[in-house]
Coordinates of N, CA, C and O and ligand atoms in Angstrom, one line a residue:
X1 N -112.3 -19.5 -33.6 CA -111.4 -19.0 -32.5 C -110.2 -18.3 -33.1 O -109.7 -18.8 -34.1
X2 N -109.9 -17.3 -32.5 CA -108.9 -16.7 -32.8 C -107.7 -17.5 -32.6 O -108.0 -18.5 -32.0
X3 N -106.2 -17.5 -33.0 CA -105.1 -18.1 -33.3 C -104.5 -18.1 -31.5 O -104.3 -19.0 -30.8
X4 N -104.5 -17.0 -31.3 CA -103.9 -16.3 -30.1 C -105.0 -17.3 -29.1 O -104.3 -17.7 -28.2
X5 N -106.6 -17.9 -28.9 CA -106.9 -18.5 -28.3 C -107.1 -19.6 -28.3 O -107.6 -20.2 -27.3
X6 N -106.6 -20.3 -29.5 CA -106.5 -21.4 -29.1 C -105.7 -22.1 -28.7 O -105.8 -23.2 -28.4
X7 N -104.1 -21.1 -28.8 CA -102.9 -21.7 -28.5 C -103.1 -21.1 -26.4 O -102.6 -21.7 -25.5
X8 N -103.7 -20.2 -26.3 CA -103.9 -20.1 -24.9 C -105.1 -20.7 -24.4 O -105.3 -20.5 -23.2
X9 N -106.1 -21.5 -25.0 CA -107.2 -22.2 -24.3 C -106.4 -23.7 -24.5 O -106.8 -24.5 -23.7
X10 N -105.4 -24.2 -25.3 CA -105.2 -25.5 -25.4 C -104.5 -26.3 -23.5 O -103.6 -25.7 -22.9
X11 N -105.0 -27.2 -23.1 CA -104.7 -28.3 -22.3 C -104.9 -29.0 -22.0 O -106.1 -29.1 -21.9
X12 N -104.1 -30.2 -21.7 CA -103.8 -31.2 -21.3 C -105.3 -32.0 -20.9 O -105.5 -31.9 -19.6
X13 N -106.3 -32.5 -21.6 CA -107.7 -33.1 -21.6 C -107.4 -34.5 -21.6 O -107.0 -35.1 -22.6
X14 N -107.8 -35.1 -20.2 CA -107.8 -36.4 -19.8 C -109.5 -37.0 -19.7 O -109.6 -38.2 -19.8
X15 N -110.7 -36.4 -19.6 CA -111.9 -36.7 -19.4 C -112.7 -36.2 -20.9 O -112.7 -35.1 -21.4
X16 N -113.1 -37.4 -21.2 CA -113.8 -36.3 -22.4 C -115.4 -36.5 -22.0 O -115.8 -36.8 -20.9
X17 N -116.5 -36.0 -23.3 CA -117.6 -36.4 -23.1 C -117.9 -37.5 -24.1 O -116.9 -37.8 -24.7
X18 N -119.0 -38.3 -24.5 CA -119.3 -39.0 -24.9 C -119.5 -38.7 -26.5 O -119.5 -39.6 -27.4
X19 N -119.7 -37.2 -26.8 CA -119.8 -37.0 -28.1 C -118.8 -37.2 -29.3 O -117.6 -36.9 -29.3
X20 N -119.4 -37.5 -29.9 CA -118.0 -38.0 -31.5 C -117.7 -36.5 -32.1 O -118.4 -35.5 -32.1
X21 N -116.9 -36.7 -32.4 CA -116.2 -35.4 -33.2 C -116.4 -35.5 -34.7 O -115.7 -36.3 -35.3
X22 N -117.0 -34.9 -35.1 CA -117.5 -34.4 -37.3 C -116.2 -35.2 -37.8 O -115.0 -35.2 -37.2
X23 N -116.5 -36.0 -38.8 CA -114.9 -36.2 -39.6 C -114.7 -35.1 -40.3 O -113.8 -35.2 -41.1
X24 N -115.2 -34.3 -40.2 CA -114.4 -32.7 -40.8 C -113.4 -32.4 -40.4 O -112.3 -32.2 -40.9
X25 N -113.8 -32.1 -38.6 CA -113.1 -32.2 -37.8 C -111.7 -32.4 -37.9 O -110.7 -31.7 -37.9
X26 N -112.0 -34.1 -37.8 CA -111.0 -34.9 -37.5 C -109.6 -35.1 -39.0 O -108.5 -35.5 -38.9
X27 N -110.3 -34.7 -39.9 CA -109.2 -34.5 -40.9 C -108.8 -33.0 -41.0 O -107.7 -32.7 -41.5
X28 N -109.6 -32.1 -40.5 CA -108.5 -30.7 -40.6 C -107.4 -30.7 -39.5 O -106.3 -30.2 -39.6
X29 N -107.9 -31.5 -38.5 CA -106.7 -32.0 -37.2 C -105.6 -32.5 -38.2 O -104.5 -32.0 -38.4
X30 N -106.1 -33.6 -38.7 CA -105.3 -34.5 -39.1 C -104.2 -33.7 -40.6 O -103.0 -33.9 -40.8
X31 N -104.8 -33.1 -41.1 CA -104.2 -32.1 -42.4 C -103.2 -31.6 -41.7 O -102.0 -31.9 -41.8
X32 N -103.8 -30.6 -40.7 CA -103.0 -29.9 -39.4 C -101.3 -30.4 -39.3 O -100.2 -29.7 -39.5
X33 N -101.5 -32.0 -38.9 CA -100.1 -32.5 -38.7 C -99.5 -32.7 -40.0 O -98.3 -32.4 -40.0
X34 N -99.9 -33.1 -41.0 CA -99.5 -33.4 -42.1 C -98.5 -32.1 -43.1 O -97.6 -32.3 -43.9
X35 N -99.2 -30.7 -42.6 CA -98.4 -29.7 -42.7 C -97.7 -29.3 -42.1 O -97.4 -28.2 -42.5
X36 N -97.0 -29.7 -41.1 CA -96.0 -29.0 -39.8 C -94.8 -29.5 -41.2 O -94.8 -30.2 -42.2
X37 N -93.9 -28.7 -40.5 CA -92.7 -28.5 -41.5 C -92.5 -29.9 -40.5 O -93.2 -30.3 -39.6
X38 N -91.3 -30.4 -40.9 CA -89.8 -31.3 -40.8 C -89.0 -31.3 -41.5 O -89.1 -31.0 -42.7
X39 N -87.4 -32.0 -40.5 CA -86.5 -31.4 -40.9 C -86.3 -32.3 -42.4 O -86.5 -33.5 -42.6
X40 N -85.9 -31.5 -43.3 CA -85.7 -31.6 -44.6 C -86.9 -31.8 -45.5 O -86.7 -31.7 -46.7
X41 N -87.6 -31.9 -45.2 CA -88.9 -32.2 -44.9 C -89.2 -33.7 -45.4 O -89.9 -34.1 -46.3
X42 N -88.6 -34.2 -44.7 CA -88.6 -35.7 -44.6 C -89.6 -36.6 -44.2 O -89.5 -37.8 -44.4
X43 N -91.1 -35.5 -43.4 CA -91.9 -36.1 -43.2 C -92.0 -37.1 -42.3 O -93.2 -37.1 -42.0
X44 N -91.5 -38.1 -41.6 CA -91.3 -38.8 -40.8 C -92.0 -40.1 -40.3 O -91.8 -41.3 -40.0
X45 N -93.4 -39.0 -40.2 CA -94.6 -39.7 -40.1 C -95.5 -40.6 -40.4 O -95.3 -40.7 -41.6
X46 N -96.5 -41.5 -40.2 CA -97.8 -41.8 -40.5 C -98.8 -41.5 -39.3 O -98.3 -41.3 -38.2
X47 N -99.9 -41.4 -39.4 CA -101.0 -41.2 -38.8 C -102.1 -41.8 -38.6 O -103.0 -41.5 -39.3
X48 N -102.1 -42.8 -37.4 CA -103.4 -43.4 -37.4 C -104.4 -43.3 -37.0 O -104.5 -43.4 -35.8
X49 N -105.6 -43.1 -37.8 CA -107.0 -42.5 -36.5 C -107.6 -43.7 -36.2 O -107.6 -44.6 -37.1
X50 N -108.0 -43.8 -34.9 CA -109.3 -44.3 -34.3 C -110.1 -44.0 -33.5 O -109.9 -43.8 -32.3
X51 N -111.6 -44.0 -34.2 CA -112.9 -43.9 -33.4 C -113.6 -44.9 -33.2 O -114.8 -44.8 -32.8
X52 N -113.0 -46.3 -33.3 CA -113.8 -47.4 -32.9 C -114.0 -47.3 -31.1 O -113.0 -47.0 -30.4
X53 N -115.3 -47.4 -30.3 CA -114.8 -47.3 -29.6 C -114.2 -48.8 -28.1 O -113.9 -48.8 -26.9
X54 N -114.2 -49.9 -29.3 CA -113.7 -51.4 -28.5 C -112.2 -50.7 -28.6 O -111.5 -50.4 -27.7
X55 N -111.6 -50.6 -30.1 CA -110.2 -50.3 -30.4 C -109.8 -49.4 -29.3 O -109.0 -49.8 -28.5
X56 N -110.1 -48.5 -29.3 CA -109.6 -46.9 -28.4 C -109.5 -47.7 -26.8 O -108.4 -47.6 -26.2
X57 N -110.5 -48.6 -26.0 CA -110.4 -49.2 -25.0 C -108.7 -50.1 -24.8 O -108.1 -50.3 -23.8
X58 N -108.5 -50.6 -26.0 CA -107.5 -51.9 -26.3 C -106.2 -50.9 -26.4 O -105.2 -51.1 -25.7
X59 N -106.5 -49.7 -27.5 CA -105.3 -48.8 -27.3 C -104.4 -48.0 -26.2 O -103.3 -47.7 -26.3
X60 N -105.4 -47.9 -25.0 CA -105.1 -47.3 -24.1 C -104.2 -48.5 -22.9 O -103.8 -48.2 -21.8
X61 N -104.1 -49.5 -23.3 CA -102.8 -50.6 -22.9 C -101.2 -50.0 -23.7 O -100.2 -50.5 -23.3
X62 N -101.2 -49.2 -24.4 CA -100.0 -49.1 -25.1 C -99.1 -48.4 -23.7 O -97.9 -48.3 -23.6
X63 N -100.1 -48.0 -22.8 CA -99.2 -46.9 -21.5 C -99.9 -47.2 -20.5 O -101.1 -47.4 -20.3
X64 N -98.7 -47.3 -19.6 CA -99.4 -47.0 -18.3 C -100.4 -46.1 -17.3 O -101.0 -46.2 -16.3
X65 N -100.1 -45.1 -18.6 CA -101.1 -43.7 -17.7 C -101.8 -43.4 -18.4 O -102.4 -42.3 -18.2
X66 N -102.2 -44.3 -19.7 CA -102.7 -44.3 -20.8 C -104.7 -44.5 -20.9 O -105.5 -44.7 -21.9
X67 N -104.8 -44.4 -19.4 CA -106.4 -44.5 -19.4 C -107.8 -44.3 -19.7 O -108.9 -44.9 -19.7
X68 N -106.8 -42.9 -20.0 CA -108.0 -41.9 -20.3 C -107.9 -41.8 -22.2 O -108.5 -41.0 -22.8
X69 N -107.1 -42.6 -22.9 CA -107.7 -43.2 -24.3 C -108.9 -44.0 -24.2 O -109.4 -44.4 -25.2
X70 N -109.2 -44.2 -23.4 CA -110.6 -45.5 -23.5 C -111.4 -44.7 -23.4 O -112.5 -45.2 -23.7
X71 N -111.4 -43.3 -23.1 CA -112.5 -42.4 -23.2 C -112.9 -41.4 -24.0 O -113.8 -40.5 -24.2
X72 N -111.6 -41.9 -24.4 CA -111.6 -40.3 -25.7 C -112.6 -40.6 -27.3 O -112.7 -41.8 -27.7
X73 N -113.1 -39.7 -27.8 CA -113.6 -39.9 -28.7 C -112.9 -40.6 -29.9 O -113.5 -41.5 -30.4
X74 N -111.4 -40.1 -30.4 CA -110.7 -40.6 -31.2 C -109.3 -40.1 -30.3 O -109.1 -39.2 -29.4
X75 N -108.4 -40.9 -31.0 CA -107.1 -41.2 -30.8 C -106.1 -41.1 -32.3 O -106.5 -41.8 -33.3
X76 N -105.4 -40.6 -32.3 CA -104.0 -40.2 -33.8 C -102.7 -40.9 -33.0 O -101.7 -40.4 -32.4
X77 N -103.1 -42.4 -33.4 CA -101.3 -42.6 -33.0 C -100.2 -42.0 -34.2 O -100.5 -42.2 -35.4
X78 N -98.8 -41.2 -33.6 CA -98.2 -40.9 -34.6 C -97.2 -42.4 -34.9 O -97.2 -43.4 -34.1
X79 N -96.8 -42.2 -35.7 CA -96.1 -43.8 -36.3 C -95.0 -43.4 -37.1 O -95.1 -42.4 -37.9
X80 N -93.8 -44.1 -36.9 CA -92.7 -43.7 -37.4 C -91.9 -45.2 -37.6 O -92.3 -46.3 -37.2
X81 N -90.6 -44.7 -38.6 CA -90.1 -45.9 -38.9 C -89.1 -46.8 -37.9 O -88.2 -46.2 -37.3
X82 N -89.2 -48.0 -37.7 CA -88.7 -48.8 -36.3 C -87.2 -48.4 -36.8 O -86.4 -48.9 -36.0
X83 N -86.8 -48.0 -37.5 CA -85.3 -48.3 -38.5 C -84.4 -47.3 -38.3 O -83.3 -47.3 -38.6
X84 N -85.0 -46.4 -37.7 CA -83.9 -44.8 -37.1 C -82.9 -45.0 -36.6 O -83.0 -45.8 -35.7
X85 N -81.8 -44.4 -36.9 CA -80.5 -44.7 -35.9 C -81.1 -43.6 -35.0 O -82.2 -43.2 -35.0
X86 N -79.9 -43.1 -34.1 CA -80.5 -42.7 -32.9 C -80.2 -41.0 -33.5 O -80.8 -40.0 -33.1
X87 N -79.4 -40.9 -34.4 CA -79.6 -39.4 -34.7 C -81.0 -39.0 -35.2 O -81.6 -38.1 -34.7
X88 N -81.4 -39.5 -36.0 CA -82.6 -39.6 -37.0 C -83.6 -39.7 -35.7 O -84.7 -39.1 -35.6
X89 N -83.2 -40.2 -34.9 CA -84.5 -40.7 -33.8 C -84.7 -39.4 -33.1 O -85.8 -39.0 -32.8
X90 N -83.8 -38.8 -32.9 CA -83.7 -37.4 -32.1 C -84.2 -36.1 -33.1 O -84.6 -35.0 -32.7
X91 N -84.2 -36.4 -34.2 CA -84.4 -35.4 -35.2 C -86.1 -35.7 -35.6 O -86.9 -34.8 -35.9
X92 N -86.5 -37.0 -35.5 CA -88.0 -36.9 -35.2 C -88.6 -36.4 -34.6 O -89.5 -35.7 -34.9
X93 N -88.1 -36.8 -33.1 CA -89.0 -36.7 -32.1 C -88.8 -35.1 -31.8 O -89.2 -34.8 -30.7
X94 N -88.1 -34.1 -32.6 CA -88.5 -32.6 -32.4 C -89.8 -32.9 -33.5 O -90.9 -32.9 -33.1
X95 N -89.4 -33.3 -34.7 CA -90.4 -33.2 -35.9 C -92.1 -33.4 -35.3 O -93.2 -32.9 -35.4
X96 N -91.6 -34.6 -34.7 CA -93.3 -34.7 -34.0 C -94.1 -34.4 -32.9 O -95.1 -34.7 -32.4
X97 N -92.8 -33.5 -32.6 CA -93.5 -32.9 -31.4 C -94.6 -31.6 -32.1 O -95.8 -31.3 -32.0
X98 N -93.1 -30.8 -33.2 CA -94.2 -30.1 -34.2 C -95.4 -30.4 -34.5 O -96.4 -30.0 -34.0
X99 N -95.4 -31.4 -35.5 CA -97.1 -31.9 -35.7 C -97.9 -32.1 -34.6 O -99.1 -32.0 -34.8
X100 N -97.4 -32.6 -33.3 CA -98.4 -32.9 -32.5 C -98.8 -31.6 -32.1 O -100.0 -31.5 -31.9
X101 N -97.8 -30.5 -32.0 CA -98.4 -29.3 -31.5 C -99.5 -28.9 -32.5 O -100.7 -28.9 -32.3
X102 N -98.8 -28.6 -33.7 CA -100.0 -28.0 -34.3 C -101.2 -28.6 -34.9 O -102.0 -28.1 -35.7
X103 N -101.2 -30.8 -34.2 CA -102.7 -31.1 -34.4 C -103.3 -30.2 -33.2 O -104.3 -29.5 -33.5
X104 N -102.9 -30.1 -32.2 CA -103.1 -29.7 -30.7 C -104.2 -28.6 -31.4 O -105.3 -28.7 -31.8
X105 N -103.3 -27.4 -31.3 CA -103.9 -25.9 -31.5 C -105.2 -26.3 -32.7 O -106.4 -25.9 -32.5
X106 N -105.0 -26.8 -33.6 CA -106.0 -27.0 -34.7 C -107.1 -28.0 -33.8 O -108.3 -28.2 -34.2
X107 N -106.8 -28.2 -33.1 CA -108.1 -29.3 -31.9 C -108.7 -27.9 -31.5 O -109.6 -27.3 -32.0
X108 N -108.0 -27.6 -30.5 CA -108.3 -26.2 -29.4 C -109.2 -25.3 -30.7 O -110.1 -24.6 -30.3
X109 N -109.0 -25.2 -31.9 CA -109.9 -24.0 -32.0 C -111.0 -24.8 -32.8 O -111.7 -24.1 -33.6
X110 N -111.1 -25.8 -32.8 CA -112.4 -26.3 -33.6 C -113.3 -26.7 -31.5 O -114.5 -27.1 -31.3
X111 N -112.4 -26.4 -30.8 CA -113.0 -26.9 -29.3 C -112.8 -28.4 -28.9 O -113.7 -28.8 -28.2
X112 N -112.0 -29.0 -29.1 CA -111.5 -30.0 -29.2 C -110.2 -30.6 -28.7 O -109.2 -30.7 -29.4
X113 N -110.3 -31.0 -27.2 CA -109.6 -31.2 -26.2 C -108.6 -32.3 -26.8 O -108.9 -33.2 -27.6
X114 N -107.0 -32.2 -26.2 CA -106.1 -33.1 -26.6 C -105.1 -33.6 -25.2 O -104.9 -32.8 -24.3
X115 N -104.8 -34.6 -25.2 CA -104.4 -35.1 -24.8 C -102.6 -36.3 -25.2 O -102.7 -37.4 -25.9
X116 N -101.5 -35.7 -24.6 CA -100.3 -37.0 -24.9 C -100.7 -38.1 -24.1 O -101.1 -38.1 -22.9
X117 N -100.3 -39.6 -25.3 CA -99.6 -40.5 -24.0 C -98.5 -40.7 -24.7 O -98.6 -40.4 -25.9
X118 N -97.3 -41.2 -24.3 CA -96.5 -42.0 -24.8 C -96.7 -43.1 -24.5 O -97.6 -43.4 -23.7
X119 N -95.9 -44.0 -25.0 CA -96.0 -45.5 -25.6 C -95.4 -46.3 -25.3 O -94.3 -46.4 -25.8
X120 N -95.7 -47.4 -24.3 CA -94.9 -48.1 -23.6 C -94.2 -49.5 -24.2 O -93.1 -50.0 -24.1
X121 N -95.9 -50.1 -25.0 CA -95.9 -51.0 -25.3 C -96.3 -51.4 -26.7 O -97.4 -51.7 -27.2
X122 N -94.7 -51.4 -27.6 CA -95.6 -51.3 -28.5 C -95.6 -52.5 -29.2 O -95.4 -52.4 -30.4
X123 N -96.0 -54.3 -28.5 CA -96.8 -54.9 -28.9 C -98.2 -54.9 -28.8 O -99.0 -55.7 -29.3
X124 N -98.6 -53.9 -28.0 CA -99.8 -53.7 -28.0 C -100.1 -52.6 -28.9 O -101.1 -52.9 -29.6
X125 N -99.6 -51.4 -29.4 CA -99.5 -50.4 -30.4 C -100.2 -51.4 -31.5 O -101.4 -51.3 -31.7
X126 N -99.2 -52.3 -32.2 CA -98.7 -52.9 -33.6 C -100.2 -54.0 -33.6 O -100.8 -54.4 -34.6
X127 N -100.7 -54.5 -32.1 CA -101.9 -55.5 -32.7 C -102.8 -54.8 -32.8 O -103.7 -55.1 -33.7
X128 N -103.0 -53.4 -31.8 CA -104.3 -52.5 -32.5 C -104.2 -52.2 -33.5 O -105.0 -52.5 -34.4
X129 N -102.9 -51.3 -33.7 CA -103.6 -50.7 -34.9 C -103.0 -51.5 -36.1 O -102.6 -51.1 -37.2
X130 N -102.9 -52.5 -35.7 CA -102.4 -53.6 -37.1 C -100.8 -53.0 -38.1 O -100.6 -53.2 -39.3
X131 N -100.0 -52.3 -37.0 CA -99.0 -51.7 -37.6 C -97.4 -53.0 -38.4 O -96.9 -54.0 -38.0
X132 N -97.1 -52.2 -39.5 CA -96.1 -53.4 -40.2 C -94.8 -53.8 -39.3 O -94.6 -53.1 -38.2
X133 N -93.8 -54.7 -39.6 CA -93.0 -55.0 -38.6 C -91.8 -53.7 -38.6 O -90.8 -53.5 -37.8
X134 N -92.1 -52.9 -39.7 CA -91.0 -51.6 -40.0 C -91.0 -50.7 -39.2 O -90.0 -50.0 -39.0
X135 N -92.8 -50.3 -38.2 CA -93.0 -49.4 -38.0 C -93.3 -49.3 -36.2 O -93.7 -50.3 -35.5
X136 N -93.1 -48.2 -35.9 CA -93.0 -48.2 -34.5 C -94.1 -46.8 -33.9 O -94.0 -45.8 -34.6
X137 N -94.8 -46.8 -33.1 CA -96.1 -45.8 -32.9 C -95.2 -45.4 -31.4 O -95.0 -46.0 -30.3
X138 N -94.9 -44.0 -31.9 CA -94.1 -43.0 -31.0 C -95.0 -42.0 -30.1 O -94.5 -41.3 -29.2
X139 N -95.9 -42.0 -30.3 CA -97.0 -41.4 -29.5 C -98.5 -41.8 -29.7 O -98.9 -42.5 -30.6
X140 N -99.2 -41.2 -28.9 CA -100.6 -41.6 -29.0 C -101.4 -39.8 -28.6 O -101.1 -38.9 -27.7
X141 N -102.0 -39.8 -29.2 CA -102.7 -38.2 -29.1 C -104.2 -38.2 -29.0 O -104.8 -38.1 -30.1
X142 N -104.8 -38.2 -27.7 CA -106.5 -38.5 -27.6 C -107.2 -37.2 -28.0 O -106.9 -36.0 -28.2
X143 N -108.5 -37.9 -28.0 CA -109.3 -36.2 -28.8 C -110.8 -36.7 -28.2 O -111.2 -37.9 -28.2
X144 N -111.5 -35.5 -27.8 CA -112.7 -35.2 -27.1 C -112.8 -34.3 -27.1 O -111.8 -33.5 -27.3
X145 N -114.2 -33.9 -26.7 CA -114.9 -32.6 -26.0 C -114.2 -33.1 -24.5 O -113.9 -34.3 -24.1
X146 N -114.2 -31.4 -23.7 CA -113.7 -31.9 -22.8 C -114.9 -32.0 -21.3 O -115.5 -31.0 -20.9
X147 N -114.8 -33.1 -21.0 CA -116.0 -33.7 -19.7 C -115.9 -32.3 -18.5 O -116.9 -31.7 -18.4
X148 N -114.8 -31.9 -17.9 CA -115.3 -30.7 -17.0 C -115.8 -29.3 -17.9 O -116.9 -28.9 -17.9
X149 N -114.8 -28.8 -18.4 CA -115.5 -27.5 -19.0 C -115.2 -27.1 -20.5 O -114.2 -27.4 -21.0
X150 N -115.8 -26.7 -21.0 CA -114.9 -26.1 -22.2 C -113.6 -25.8 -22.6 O -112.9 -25.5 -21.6
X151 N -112.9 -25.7 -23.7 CA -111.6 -24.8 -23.7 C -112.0 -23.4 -23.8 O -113.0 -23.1 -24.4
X152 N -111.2 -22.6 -23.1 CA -111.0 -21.2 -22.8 C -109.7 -20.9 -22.5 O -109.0 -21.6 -21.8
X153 N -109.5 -19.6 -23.0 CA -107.9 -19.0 -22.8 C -107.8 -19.0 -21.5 O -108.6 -18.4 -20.8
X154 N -106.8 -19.7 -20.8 CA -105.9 -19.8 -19.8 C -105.4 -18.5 -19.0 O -104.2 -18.2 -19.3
X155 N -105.9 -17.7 -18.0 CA -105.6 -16.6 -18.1 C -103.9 -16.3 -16.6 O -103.0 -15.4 -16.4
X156 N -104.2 -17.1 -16.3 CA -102.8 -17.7 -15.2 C -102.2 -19.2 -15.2 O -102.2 -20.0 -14.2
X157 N -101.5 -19.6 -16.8 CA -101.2 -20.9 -16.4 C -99.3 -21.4 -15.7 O -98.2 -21.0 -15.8
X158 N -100.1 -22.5 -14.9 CA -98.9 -23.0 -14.4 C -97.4 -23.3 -15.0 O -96.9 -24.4 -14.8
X159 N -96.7 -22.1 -15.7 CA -95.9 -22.2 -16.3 C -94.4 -21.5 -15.4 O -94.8 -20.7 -14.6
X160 N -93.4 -21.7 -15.4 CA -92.4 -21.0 -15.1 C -92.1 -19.1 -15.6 O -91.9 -18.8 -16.8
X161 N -92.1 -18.4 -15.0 CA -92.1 -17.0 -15.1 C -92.1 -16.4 -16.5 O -91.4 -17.2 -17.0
X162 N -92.5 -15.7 -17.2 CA -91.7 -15.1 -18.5 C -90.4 -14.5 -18.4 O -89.4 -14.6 -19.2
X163 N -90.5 -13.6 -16.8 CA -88.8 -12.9 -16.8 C -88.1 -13.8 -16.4 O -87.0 -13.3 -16.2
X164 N -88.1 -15.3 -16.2 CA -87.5 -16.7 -15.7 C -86.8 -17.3 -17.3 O -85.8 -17.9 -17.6
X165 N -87.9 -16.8 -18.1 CA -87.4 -18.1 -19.3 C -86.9 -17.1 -20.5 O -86.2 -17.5 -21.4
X166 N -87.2 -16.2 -20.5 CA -87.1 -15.4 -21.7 C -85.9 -14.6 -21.4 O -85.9 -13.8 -20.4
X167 N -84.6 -14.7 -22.4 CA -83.6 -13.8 -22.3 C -83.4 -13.1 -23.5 O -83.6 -13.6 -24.6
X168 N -83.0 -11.9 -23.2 CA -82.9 -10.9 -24.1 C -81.1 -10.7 -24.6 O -80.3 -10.1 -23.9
X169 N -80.9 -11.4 -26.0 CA -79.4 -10.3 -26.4 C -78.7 -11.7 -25.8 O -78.4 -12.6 -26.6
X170 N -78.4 -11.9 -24.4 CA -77.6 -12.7 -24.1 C -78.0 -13.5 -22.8 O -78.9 -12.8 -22.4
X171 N -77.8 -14.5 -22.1 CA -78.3 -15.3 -20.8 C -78.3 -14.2 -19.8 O -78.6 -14.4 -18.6
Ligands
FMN201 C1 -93.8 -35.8 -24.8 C2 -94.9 -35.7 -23.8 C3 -95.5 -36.8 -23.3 C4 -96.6 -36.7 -22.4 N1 -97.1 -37.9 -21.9 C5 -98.2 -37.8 -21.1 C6 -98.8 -39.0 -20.6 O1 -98.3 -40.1 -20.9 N2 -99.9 -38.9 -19.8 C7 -100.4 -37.6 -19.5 O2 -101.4 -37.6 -18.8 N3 -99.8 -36.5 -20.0 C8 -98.8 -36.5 -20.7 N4 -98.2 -35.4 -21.2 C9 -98.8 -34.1 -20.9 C10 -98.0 -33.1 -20.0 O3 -98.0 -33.6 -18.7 C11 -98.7 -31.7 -20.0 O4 -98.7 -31.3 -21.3 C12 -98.0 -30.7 -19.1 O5 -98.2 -31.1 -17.7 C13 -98.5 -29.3 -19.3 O6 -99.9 -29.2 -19.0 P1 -100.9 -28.7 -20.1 O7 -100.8 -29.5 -21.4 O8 -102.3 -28.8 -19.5 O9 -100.6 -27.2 -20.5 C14 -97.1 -35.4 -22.1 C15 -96.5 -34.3 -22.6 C16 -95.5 -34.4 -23.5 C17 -95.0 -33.1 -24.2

C-alpha cells in the first residue's frame, strides 16, 4: 500500500476476524513504534505483545470500553515508567501518541486494523501482563483483520472541515 493509503484507509477497528496476524507482521508493527522519534529521544517506552488468546480476554478488563480486546488478534500494551512527574508525563503522552500513530499506519498497510483503549485499571494491566511495580501501561493498542470490511482509503471522513482547521500565515 501506498504511504498516502494507509494513513487514509487507517480506522478505528473494534471487530476483528478470527485470523492471527504473521509475526512478521507483528514485529514490523512493533519496529514501527520503536522508531517514532521522542522527545530527546528518550524513548519512553516498553512494548508488550499479546496473542495468547485467554490473556487478550483478561486484558480487555484494563477499560471499560475495553471489549473489543477480547477479540482482537493481538494487543501492544504501551508501558511507561510509573515515576514521571507530571511534566515528563505530559511529554510522553505526545511521544506515545507518535508511536502509536505510526504502529497504526504500519498496521493499515500490511491491512491490519487498530484499535485505542485507554487504561483504567491498571491492577489489572500489571497481573496480565506481569508488569514490575516501576511500571505503568498507558495504553493498550488491538490488532486484527477487520470483521466488517477491509481497510480502504476513506474517501469522506468524519473529520472537521479543512478550511475549519487549517490556517494559513496567521489564525
Ligand atoms: C488517546 C485516545 C484514546 C482512545 N480511547 C478509545 C477507547 O478507549 N475506546 C475506543 O473505542 N476508542 C478509543 N479511541 C478511538 C477514537 O474514538 C477514534 O480514533 C476517533 O473517534 C476517530 O475515529 P477513527 O479512528 O476511526 O478515525 C481513542 C483515541 C485516542 C486518540
Amino acid at each position: 500500500m501506498e504511504t498516502w493509503d494507509a494513513i487514509t484507509s487507517r480506522r478505528n477497528v473494534r471487530s476483528f476476524e478470527a485470523r492471527a496476524i504473521p509475526d512478521a507482521d507483528l514485529d514490523r508493527i512493533l519496529e514501527a513504534g520503536r522508531r517514532a522519534p521522542s522527545s530527546r529521544n528518550w524513548q519512553p517506552w516498553d512494548f508488550v505483545l499479546v496473542t495468547d488468546r485467554e490473556q487478550l480476554g483478561r486484558l480487555a478488563g484494563v477499560w471499560q470500553y475495553g471489549a473489543h480486546i477480547a477479540d482482537a488478534a493481538a494487543a501492544i500494551a504501551l508501558v511507561i515508567s510509573a515515576g514521571l512527574s507530571a511534566g515528563e508525563r505530559e511529554t510522553a503522552e505526545y511521544d506515545l501518541g507518535q508511536a502509536t500513530m505510526q504502529m497504526m499506519i504500519t498496521a493499515a498497510d500490511l491491512g491490519v486494523g487498530t484499535g485505542h483503549s485507554a487504561v483504567g485499571d491498571q491492577d489489572v494491566a500489571r497481573a496480565v501482563l506481569g508488569l514490575p511495580e516501576d511500571r505503568v501501561a498507558a495504553y493498550v493498542l488491538d490488532l486484527g483483520y477487520p470483521a466488517d470490511r477491509p481497510l480502504k482509503p476513506i474517501r469522506r471522513p468524519n473529520r472537521r472541515e479543512f478550511g475549519d482547521v487549517v490556517h494559513r500565515g496567521t489564525w
